[in-house]
Amino acid sequence: MEYNENNLIITKDLKKTYKDNGVYVNAINGIDITINSGEFTAIVGPSGSGKTTFFNLISGLDSLTYGKVWLNSKLISDMSGKELSDFRRDNIGFVFQAYNLIPVLTVEENIEYIMLLQGVGKKERHKKVLNILREVGLEGMRNRVPTKLSGGQQQRVAIARAMVSEPSLILADEPTANLDSKTGTELLNMMRRLNETTGMTFLFSTHDKMIMEKARRVITLKDGLIEKDEIKA
Amino acid sequence: MIFFIKLSWRNIFRNKRRTIIACIAIGISLASLIVWDAISIGMKNSLLKSVTSSFLGEAQIHNKDFRDTQETEKTINKLGKIVSDLKKEEKVDRFTFRTISFSMITSPSEVNSIILFGIKPETEKYLSKIDDSIKEGNFFKGNNERDIVIGAKLAEILEVSIGDRVVVTVSQAKNGELSQEMFRISGIYKFNIKEMDTGMAFIRLGKAQKILGLGNNIHEIAIKFKNLKFSTQNNISFWKKYSKYDNEAVSWSTLLPQLKNIFDFIGYSFIIFGIIFLTVVAFGIINTLFMSLYERIFEFGVLRAVGTRPSGIRKLIICEAGSLAVFSIILGTILGFIITIIITKTGIDYRGLEIAGATMQELLYPVMQIRQYIIYPIVIFLFTLLIGIYPAIFASKMSISNALRKSL
């Protein structure tokens, strides 16, 4: 396997077959792809094309039926459950469609959760939380609970949580789906800016045309295969 | 871990109504255990006190064959040595002498079989409650050796009252010859225990020894310990020491095995009762945890996705079960304490209730013990943690991708 230091994700003949109501469904049919560090890439395609399954496989949230996945030069498809948990904690930030904040924790507690799992000290956590809140424009809101925030603000907190431990990859699954277009645009511009300033890789699974326009690379999936891989100039 | 405890505490109050209902159910179970235990101990104490302080004593010494044969000549051996040892015994508070014989009592109108006890009134009053139960006449006032004290029911049967004469017929110790003696009724007692009120009569020890031809011998030494607990300690040297010279020293549990069986039964029923309540608690906890878990499947998916290990999820659920237990224990112990205090103030009136030959003579008061507020809450807490393991394993084994799909 040839591995370039710029390569963040490499998949080799990635396949996933589900059993749904006794019927085998091929969700991913053999994807070979390389995604480099610092990319701002959108995975697009119609419903059932395999976007979410692809996300789950490259992040180790789901097991492969066949093939291999390397992330940050580590073969994650062979890792145990515990190793995968630690690997995700240290290397991947997740942003989901439904904000996914823990409602009983404050903004600060939500953001520092991953650092807590990593064993980062209290002072360091606090400092990083304040910095990231500034970055996402939520200074002064660290003690609020998610229910006291708007949808856009909650998604900003989710982005802050995903980025605070400085992972190499941010996976965003339909991050703008629940937001109005103005808030969605603001959020996307913010992520684009963070991508440029931090160099973190952003990978979106989306139907949103705005994300497709802002993305520098758009990979289109159809029936579990790559139909088109377009890199913008 | 502190973070998981904080998170779990907040999580259980996400649905306050459900948590409070579950905690009340668990709390009531704990309170029931506490109150039931307090009442059980109170009932045991009350029964034991009724039996031992009415007449039986907490322990007795006899000739080893006397209890089986009830033969008049089976008197206690080496009485002098035993009495001098008993006087030096640290554990013994009081003791008294008795003779026991089957007799016939005859009035001008009726005849009845009885057990005739020869007693020493001056020491008997510390071992039994005959003197307290006198309804008419008195308990051996003066020195008249022809005084006899009988039960109220026996007086009814014989159609006699205070001052009336009765004749007692006994079989003498050495030759079995019948001996008759006339007595005058000096006291009538009422114990509310049928056997005692109908079938027993008391005369002075000296007179009894004379008509039975016993000399200075006796059949029974009834003993009261300084602490009742000595009577249930089979391993103390007392029993062995006084079971020499063909005598036997036995406690109330040997003399009244049916009462011991009742105590064992109370113990077993408490265990069964406890198991039933713990089962209710178990289902309550499992139901609450699973309801809460199913509502938060997506959240667990997210927690796992961002790097929480399966063990972290298990810790979180166990902490939630523990938080539920702590809240329930606080409720349960307060409730149990209040109910026990209320019953302690009022008492439960089971007076006259006869169980295995023992009649409750006083109000039943629950007995509060520290262990009820330490051991049972600890048991509930540990049991809750144990029950929490199942939902915890279930949550930790959940497929992350399936859990995340629950948001769609």
XYZ file of C-alpha atoms in Angstrom, chain B residues 99-101 116-119 145 170 183 203-215:
23
model
C -41.641 -28.319 92.792
C -43.941 -29.628 90.097
C -46.467 -32.420 90.377
C -49.364 -28.105 91.368
C -46.392 -25.826 91.786
C -44.564 -25.366 95.028
C -42.960 -21.926 94.945
C -48.867 -22.753 104.776
C -50.810 -35.753 95.105
C -55.943 -25.662 101.401
C -48.684 -23.408 97.115
C -45.687 -22.604 99.286
C -42.535 -24.594 98.483
C -42.093 -25.991 102.014
C -45.631 -27.334 102.099
C -45.245 -28.840 98.625
C -41.998 -30.594 99.624
C -43.762 -31.954 102.703
C -46.848 -33.396 100.954
C -44.749 -34.780 98.090
C -42.243 -36.304 100.491
C -39.325 -34.563 98.786
C -37.428 -33.450 101.861
